[in-house]
PDB file of C-alpha atoms in Angstrom:
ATOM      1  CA  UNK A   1      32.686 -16.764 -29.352  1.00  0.00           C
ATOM      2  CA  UNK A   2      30.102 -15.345 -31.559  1.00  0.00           C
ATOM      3  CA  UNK A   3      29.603 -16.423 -35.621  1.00  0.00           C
ATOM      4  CA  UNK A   4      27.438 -14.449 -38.188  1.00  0.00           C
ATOM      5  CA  UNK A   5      24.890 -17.072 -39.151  1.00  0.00           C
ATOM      6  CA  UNK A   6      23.741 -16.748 -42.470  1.00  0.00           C
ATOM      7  CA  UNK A   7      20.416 -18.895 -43.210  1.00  0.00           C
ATOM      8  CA  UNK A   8      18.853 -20.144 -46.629  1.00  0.00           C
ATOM      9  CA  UNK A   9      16.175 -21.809 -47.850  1.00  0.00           C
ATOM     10  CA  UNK A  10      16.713 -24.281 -50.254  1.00  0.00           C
ATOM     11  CA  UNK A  11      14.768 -27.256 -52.310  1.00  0.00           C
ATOM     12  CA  UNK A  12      16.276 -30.573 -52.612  1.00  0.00           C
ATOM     13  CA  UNK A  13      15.539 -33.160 -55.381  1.00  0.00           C
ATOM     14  CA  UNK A  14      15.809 -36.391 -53.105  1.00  0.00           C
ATOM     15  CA  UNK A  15      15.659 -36.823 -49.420  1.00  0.00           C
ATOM     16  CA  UNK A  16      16.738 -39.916 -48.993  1.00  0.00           C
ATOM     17  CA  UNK A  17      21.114 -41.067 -49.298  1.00  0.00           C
ATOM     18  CA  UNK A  18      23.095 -43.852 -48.907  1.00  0.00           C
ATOM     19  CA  UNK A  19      24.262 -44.054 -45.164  1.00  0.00           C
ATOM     20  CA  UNK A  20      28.460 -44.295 -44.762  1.00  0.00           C
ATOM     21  CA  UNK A  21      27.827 -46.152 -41.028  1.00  0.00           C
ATOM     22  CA  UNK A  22      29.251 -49.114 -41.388  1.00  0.00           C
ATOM     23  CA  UNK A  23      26.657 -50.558 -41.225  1.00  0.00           C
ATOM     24  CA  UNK A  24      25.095 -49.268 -44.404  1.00  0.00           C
ATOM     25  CA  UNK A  25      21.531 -48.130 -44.483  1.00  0.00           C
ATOM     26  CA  UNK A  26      19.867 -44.549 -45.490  1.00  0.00           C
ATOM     27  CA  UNK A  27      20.734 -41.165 -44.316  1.00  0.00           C
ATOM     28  CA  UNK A  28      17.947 -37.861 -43.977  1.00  0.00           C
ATOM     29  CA  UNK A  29      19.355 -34.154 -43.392  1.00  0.00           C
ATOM     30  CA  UNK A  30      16.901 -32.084 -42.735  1.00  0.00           C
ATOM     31  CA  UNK A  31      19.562 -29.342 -43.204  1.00  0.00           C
ATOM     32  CA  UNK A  32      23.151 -28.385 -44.491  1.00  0.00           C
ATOM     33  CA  UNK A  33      25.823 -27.137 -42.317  1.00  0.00           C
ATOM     34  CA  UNK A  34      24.841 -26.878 -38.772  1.00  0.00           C
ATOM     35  CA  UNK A  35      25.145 -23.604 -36.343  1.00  0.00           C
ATOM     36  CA  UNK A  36      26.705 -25.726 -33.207  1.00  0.00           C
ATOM     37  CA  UNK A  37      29.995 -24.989 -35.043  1.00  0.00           C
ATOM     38  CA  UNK A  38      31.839 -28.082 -33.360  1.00  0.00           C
ATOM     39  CA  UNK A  39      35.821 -27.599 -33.726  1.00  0.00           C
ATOM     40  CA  UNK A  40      36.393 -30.984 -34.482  1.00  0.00           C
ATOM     41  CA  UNK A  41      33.105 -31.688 -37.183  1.00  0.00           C
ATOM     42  CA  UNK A  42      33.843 -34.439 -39.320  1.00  0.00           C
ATOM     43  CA  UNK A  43      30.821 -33.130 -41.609  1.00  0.00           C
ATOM     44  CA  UNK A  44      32.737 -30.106 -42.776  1.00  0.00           C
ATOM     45  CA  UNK A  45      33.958 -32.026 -45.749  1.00  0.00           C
ATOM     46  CA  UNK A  46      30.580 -31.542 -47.327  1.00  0.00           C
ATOM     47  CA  UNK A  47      31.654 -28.210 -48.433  1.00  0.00           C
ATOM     48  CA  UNK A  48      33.719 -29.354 -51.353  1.00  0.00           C
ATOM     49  CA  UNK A  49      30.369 -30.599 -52.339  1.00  0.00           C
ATOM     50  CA  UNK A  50      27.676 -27.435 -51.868  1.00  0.00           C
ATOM     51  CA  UNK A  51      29.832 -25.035 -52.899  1.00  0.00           C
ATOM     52  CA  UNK A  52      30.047 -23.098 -49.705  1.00  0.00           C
ATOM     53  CA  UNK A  53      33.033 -20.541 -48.745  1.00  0.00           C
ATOM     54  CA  UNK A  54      31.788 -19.883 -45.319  1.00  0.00           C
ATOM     55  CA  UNK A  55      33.666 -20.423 -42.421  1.00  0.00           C
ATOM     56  CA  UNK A  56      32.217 -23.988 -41.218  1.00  0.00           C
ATOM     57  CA  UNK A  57      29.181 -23.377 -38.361  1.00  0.00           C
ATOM     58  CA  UNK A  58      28.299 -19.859 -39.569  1.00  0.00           C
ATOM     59  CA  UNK A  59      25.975 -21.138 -42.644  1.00  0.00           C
ATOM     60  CA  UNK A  60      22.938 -23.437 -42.648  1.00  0.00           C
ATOM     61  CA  UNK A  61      20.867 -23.874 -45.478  1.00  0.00           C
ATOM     62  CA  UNK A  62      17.323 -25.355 -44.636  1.00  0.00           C
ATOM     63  CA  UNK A  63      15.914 -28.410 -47.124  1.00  0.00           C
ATOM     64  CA  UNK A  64      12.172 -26.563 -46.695  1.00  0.00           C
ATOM     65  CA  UNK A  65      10.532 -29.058 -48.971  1.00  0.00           C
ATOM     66  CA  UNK A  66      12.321 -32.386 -47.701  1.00  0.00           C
ATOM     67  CA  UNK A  67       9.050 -33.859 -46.445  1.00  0.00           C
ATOM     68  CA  UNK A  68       7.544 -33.563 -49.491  1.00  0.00           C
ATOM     69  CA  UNK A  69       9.924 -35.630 -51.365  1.00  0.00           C
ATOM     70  CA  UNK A  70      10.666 -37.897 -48.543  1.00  0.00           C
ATOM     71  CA  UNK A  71       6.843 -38.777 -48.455  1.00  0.00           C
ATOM     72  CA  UNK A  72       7.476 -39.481 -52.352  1.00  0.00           C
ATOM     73  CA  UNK A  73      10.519 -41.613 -51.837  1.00  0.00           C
ATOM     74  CA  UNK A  74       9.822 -43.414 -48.908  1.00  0.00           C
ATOM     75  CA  UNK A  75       6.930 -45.232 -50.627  1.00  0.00           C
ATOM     76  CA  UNK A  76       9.481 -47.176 -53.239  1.00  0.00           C
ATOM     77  CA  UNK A  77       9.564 -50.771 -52.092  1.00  0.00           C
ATOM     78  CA  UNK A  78      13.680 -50.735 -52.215  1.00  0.00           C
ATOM     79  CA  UNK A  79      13.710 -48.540 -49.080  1.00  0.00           C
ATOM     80  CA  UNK A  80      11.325 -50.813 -47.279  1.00  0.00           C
ATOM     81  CA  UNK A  81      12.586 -51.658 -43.597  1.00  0.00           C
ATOM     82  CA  UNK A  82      15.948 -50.320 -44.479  1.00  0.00           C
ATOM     83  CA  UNK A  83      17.643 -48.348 -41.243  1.00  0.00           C
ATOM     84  CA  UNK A  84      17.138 -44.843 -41.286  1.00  0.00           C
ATOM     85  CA  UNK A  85      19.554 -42.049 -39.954  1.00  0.00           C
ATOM     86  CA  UNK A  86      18.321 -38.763 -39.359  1.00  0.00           C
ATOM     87  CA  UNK A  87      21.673 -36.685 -38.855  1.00  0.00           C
ATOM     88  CA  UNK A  88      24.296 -37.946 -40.389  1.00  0.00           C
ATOM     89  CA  UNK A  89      26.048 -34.890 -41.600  1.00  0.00           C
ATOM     90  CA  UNK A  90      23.857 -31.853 -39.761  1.00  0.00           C
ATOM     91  CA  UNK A  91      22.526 -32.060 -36.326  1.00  0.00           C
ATOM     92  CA  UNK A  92      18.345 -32.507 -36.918  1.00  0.00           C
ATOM     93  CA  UNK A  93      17.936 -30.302 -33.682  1.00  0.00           C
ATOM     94  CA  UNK A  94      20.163 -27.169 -34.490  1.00  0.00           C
ATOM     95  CA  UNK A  95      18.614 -24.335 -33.282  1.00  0.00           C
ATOM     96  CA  UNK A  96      16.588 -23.410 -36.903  1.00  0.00           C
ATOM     97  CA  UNK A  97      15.023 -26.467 -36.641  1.00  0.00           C
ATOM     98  CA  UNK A  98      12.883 -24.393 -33.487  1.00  0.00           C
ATOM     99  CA  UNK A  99      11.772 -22.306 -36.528  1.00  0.00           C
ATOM    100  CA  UNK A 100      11.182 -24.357 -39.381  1.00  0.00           C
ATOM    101  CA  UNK A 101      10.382 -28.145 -37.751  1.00  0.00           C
ATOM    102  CA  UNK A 102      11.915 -30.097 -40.784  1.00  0.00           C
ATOM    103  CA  UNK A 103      12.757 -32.825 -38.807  1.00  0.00           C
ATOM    104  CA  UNK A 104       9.163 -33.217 -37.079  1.00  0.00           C
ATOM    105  CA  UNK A 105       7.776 -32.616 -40.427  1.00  0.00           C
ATOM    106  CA  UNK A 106      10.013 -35.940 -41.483  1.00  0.00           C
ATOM    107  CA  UNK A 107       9.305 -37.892 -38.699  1.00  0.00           C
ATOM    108  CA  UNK A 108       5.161 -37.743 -39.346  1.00  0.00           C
ATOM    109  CA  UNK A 109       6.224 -38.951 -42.941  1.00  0.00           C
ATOM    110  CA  UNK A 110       7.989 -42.196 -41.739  1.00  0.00           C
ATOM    111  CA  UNK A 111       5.609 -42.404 -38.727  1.00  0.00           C
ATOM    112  CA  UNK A 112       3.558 -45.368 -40.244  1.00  0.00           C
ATOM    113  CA  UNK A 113       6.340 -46.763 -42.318  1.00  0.00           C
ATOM    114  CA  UNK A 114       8.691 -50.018 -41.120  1.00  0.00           C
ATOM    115  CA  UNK A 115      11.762 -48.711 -40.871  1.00  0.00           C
ATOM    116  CA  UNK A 116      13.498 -48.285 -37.650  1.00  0.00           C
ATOM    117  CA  UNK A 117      15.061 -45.055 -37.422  1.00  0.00           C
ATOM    118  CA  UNK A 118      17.359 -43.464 -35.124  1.00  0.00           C
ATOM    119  CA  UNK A 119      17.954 -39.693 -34.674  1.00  0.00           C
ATOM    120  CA  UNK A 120      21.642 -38.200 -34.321  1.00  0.00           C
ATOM    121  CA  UNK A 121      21.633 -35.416 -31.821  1.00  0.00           C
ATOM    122  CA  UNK A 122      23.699 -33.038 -28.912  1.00  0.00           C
ATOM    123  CA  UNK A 123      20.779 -31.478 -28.715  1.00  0.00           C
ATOM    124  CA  UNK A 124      17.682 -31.563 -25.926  1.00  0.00           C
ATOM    125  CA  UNK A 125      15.193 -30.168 -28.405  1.00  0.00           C
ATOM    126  CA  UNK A 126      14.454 -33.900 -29.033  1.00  0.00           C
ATOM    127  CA  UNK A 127      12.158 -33.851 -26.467  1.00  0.00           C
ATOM    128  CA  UNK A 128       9.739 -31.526 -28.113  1.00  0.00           C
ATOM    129  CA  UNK A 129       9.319 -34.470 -30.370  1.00  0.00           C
ATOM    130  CA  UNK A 130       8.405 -37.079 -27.783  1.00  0.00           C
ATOM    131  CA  UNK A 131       4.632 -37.536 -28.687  1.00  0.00           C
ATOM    132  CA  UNK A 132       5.243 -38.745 -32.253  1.00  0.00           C
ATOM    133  CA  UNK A 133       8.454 -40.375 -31.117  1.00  0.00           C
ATOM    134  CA  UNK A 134       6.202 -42.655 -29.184  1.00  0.00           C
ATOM    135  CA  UNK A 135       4.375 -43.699 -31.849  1.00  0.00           C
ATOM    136  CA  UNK A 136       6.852 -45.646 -33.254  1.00  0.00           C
ATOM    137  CA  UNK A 137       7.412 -49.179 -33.284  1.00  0.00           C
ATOM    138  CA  UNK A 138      11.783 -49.011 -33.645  1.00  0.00           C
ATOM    139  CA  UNK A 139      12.856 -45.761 -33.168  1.00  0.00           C
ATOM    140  CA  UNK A 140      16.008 -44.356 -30.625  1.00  0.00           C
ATOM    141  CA  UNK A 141      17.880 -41.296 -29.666  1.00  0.00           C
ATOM    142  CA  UNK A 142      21.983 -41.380 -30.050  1.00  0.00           C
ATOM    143  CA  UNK A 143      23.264 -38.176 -28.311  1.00  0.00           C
ATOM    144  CA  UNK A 144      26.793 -37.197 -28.381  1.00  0.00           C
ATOM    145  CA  UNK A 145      28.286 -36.769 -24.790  1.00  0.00           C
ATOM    146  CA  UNK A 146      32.262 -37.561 -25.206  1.00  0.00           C
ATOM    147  CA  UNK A 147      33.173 -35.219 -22.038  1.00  0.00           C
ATOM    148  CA  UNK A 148      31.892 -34.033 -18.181  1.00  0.00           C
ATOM    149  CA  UNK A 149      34.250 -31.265 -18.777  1.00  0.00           C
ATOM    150  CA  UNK A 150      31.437 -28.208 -19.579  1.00  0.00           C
ATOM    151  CA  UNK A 151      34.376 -25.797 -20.541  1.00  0.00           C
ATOM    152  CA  UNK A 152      35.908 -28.214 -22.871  1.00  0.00           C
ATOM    153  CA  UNK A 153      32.381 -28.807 -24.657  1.00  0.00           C
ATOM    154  CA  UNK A 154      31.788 -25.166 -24.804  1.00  0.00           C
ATOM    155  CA  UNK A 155      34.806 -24.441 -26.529  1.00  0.00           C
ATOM    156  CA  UNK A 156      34.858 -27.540 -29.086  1.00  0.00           C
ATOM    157  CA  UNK A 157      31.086 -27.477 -29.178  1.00  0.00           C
ATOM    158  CA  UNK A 158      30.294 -23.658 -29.175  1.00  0.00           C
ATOM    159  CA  UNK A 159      26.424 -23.323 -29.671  1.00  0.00           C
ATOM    160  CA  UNK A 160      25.314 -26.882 -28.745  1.00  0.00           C
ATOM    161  CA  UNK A 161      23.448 -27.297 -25.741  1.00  0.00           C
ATOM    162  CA  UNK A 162      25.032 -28.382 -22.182  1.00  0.00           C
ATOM    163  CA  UNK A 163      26.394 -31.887 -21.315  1.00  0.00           C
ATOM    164  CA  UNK A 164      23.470 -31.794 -18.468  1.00  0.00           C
ATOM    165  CA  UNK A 165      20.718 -30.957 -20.814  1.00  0.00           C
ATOM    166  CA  UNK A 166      21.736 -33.650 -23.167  1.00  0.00           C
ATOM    167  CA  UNK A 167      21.272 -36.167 -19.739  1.00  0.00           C
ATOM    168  CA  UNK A 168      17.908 -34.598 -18.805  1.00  0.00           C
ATOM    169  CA  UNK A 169      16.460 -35.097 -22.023  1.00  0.00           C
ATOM    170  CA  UNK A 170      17.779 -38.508 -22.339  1.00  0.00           C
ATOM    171  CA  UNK A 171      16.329 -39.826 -19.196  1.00  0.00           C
ATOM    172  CA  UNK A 172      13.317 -37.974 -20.405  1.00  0.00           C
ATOM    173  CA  UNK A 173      13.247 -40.095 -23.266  1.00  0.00           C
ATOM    174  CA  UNK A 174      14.496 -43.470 -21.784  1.00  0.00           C
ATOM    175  CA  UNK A 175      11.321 -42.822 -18.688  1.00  0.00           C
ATOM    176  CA  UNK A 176       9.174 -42.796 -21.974  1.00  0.00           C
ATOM    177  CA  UNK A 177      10.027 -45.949 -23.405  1.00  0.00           C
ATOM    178  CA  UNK A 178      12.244 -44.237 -26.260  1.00  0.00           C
ATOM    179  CA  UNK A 179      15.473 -46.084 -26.392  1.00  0.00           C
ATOM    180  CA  UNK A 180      18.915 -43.896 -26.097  1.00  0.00           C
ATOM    181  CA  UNK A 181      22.021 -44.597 -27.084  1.00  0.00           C
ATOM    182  CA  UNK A 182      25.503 -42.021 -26.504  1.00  0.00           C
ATOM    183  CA  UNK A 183      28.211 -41.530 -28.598  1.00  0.00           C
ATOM    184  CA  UNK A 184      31.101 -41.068 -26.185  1.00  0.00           C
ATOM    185  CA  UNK A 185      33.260 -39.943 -29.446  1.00  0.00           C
ATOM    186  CA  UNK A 186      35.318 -38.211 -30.334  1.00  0.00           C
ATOM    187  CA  UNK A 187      37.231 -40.350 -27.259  1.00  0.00           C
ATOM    188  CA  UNK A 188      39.452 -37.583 -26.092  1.00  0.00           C
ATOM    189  CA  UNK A 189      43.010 -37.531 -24.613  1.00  0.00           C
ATOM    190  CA  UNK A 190      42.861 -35.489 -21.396  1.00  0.00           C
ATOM    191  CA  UNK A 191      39.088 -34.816 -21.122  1.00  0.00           C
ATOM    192  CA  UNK A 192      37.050 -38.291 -21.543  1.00  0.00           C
ATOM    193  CA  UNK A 193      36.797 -40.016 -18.478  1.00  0.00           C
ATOM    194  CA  UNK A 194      35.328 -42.851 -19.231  1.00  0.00           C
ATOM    195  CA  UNK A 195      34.147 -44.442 -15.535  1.00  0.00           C
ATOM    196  CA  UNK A 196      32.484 -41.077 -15.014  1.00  0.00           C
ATOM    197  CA  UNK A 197      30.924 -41.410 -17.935  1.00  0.00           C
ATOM    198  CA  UNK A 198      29.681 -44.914 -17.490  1.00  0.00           C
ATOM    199  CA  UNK A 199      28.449 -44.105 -14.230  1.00  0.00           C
ATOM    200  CA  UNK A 200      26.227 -41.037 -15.884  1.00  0.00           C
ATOM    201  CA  UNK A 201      25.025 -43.161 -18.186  1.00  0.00           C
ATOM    202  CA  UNK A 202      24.004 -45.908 -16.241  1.00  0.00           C
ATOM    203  CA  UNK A 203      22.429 -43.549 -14.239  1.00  0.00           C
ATOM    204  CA  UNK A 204      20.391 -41.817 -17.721  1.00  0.00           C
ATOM    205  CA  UNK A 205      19.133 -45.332 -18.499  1.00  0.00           C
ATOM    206  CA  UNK A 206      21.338 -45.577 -21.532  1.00  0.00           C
ATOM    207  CA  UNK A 207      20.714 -48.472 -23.580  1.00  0.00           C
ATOM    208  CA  UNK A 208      24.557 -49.084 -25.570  1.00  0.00           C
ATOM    209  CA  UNK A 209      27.359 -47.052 -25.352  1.00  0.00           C
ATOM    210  CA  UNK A 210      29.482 -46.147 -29.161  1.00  0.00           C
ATOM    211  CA  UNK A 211      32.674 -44.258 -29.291  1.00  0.00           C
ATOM    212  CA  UNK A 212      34.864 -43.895 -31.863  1.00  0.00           C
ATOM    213  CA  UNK A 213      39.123 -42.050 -32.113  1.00  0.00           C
ATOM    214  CA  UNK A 214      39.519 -38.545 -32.940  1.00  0.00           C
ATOM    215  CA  UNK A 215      39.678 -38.066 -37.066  1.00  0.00           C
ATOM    216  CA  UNK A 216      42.402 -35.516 -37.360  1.00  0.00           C
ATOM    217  CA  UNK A 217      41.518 -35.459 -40.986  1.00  0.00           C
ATOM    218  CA  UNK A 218      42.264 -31.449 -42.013  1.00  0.00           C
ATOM    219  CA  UNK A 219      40.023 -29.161 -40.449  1.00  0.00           C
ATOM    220  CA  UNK A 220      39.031 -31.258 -37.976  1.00  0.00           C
ATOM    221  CA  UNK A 221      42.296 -31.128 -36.413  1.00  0.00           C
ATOM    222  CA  UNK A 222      43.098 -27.520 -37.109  1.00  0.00           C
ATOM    223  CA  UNK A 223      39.663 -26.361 -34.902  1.00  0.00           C
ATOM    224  CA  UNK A 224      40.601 -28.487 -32.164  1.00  0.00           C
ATOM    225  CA  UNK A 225      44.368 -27.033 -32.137  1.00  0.00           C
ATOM    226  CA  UNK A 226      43.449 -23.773 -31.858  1.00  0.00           C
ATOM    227  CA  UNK A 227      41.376 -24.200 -28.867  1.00  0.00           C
ATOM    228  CA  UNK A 228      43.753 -26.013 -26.712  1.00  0.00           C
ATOM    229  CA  UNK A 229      46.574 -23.638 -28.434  1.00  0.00           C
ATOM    230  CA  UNK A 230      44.457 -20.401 -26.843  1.00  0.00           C
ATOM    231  CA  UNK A 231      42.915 -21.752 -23.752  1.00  0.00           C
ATOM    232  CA  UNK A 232      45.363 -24.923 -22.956  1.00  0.00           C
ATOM    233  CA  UNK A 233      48.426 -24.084 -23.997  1.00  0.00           C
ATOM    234  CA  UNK A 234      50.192 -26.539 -21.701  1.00  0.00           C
ATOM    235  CA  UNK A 235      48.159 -29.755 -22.723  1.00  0.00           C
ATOM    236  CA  UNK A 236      48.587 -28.881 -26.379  1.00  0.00           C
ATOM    237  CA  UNK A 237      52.093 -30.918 -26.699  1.00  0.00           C
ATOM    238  CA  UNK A 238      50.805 -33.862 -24.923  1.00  0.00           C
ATOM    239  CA  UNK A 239      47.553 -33.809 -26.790  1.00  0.00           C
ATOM    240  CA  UNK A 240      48.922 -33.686 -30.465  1.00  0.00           C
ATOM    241  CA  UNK A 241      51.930 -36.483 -29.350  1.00  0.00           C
ATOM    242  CA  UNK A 242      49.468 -38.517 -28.697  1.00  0.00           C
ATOM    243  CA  UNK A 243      47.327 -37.701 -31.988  1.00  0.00           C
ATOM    244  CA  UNK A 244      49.902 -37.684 -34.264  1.00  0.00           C
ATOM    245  CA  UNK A 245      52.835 -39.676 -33.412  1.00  0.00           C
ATOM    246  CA  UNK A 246      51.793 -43.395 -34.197  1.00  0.00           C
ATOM    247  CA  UNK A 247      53.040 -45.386 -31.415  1.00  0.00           C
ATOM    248  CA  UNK A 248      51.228 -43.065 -28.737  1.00  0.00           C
ATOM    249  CA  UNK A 249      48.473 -43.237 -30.607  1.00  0.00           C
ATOM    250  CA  UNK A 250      48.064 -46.679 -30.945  1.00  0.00           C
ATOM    251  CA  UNK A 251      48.919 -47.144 -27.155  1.00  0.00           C
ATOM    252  CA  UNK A 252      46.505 -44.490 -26.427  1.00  0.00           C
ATOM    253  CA  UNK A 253      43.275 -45.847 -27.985  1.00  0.00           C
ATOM    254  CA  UNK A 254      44.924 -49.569 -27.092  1.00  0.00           C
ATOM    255  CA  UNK A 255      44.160 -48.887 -23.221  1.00  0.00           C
ATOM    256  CA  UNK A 256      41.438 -46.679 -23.500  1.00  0.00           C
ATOM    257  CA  UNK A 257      39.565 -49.850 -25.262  1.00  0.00           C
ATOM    258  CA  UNK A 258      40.600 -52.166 -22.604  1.00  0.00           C
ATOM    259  CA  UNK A 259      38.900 -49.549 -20.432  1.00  0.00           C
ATOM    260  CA  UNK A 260      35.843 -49.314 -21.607  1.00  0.00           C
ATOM    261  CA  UNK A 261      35.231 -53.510 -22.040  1.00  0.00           C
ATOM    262  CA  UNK A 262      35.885 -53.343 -18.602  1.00  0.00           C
ATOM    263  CA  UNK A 263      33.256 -50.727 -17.248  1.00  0.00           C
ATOM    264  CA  UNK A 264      31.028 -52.630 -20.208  1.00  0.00           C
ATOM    265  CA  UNK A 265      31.042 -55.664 -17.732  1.00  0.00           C
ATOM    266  CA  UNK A 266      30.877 -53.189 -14.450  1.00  0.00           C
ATOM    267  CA  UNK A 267      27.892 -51.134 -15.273  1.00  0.00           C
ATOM    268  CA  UNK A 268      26.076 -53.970 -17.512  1.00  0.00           C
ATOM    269  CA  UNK A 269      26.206 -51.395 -20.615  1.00  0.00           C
ATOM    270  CA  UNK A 270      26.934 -52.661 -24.288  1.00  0.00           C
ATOM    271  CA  UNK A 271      29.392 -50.781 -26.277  1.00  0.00           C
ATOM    272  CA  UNK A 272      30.577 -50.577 -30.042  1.00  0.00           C
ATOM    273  CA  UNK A 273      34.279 -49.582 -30.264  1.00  0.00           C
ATOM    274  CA  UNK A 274      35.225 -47.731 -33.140  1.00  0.00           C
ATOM    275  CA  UNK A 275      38.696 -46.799 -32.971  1.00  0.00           C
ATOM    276  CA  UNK A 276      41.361 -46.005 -35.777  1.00  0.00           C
ATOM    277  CA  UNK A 277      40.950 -45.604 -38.896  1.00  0.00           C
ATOM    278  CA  UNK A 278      39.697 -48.645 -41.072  1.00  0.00           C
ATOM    279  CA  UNK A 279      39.319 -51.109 -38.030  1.00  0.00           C
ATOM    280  CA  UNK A 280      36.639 -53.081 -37.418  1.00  0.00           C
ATOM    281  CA  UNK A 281      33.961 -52.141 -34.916  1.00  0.00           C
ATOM    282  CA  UNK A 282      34.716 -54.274 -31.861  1.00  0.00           C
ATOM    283  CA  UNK A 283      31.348 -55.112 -30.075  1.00  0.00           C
ATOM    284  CA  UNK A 284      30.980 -57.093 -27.001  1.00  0.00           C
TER     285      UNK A 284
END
């Protein structure tokens, strides 16, 4: 698979949003769009809102003076100690960040400041990062790892790095002191397995586990259908029954939380469910 990537530089009047986690807080994007060009990105919505025409993955426009106006923002006592997201909506680590270092430039803002922070990544690049990670009193890595499967990642998650680099770095980070969380979501039919999962994690030094249902929300359906349509042909009717017809959906996501509480208890790892639409996150 190979995407044109066209790249822009672009200012930004504030640097600091409200976060849509349910549990509130602020959100940083260092950039907008993101070259990983995942089938199934959520974040792809945002282009009803930058006027983009693009096909989703193959533009990223970089926020060059972000730090700037973060270091203005971040001084106004209403943000003080609030929870800060880097990554909501574009992955901090993409590959431009290699070239422009928004995101380090935005941590050594906040380095200093109270506010715990937490950085949304597939990416290993993190690492690079480690020294001023270190430095900071609450700070932690989420990466996304919803699969083992390396061909399934490769061809929902095109240009992100591996499933094993995503491990290394982590217990990089965890062997540091950083604390690392992993998004096992979206929870897929067919190609999560959670106890293999669990184990890896364990094994990573993981510190909670989140995961969340597929959002088959527009686009985000449509990318994942045409992968399974051209390299899975067979799966595909199983896979959108269980998506799209209610009952199997609900059984589906039903189990697979019963599941995961119980390798929660086996491997001694926390977990936030988020599954379906509008429920509650179940924590135990």
């Amino acid at each position: 698979m190979t995407l044109k990537l066209e790249i822009r530089e672009i200012q930004c009047k504030s640097a600091l949003g409200k976060c849509g986690f349910p549990g509130g807080g602020l959100a940083v994007n260092p950039y907008v769009g993101c070259s990983h060009a995942c089938a199934y990105c959520y974040a792809r919505f945002m282009k009803r809102f930058t006027g983009h025409q693009e096909e989703w993955g193959s533009f990223v426009d970089a926020r060059i003076n972000i730090a700037e106006v973060l270091a203005r923002q971040i001084k106004s006592l209403k943000f003080r100690g609030q929870q800060i997201y880097i990554g909501t909506v574009t992955d901090p680590y993409q590959p431009m960040e290699g070239k422009y270092k928004l995101t380090r430039q935005i941590l050594e803002v906040l380095n200093g400041y109270d506010n715990p922070v937490s950085l949304l990544t597939k990416s290993s690049m993190v690492i690079r990062d480690l020294d001023i990670l270190k430095q900071f009193k609450k700070v932690d890595v989420n990466f996304t790892i919803n699969t083992l499967d390396e061909k399934w990642k490769r061809l929902t998650e095109p240009f992100s790095p591996t499933i094993q680099q995503r491990f290394e770095a982590a217990q990089k980070l965890t062997r540091a002191g950083i604390k690392v969380f992993a998004m096992m979501g979206p929870y897929w039919p067919i190609f999560t397995d959670p106890e293999k999962l669990f184990k890896k994690f364990k094994k990573a030094g993981i510190s909670r586990v989140f995961t969340e249902s597929f959002n088959t929300i527009g686009g985000n359906w449509t990318g994942v259908e045409k992968v399974l349509k051209k390299y899975y042909p067979k799966l595909l009717p199983e896979f959108k029954e269980t998506m799209f017809n209610p009952r199997k959906f609900f059984e589906f996501y039903n189990q697979a939380e019963k599941k995961i509480e119980e390798l929660s208890k086996k491997y001694h790892l926390p977990v936030t469910i988020y599954f379906e639409r509008g429920h509650a996150a179940k924590k135990n």
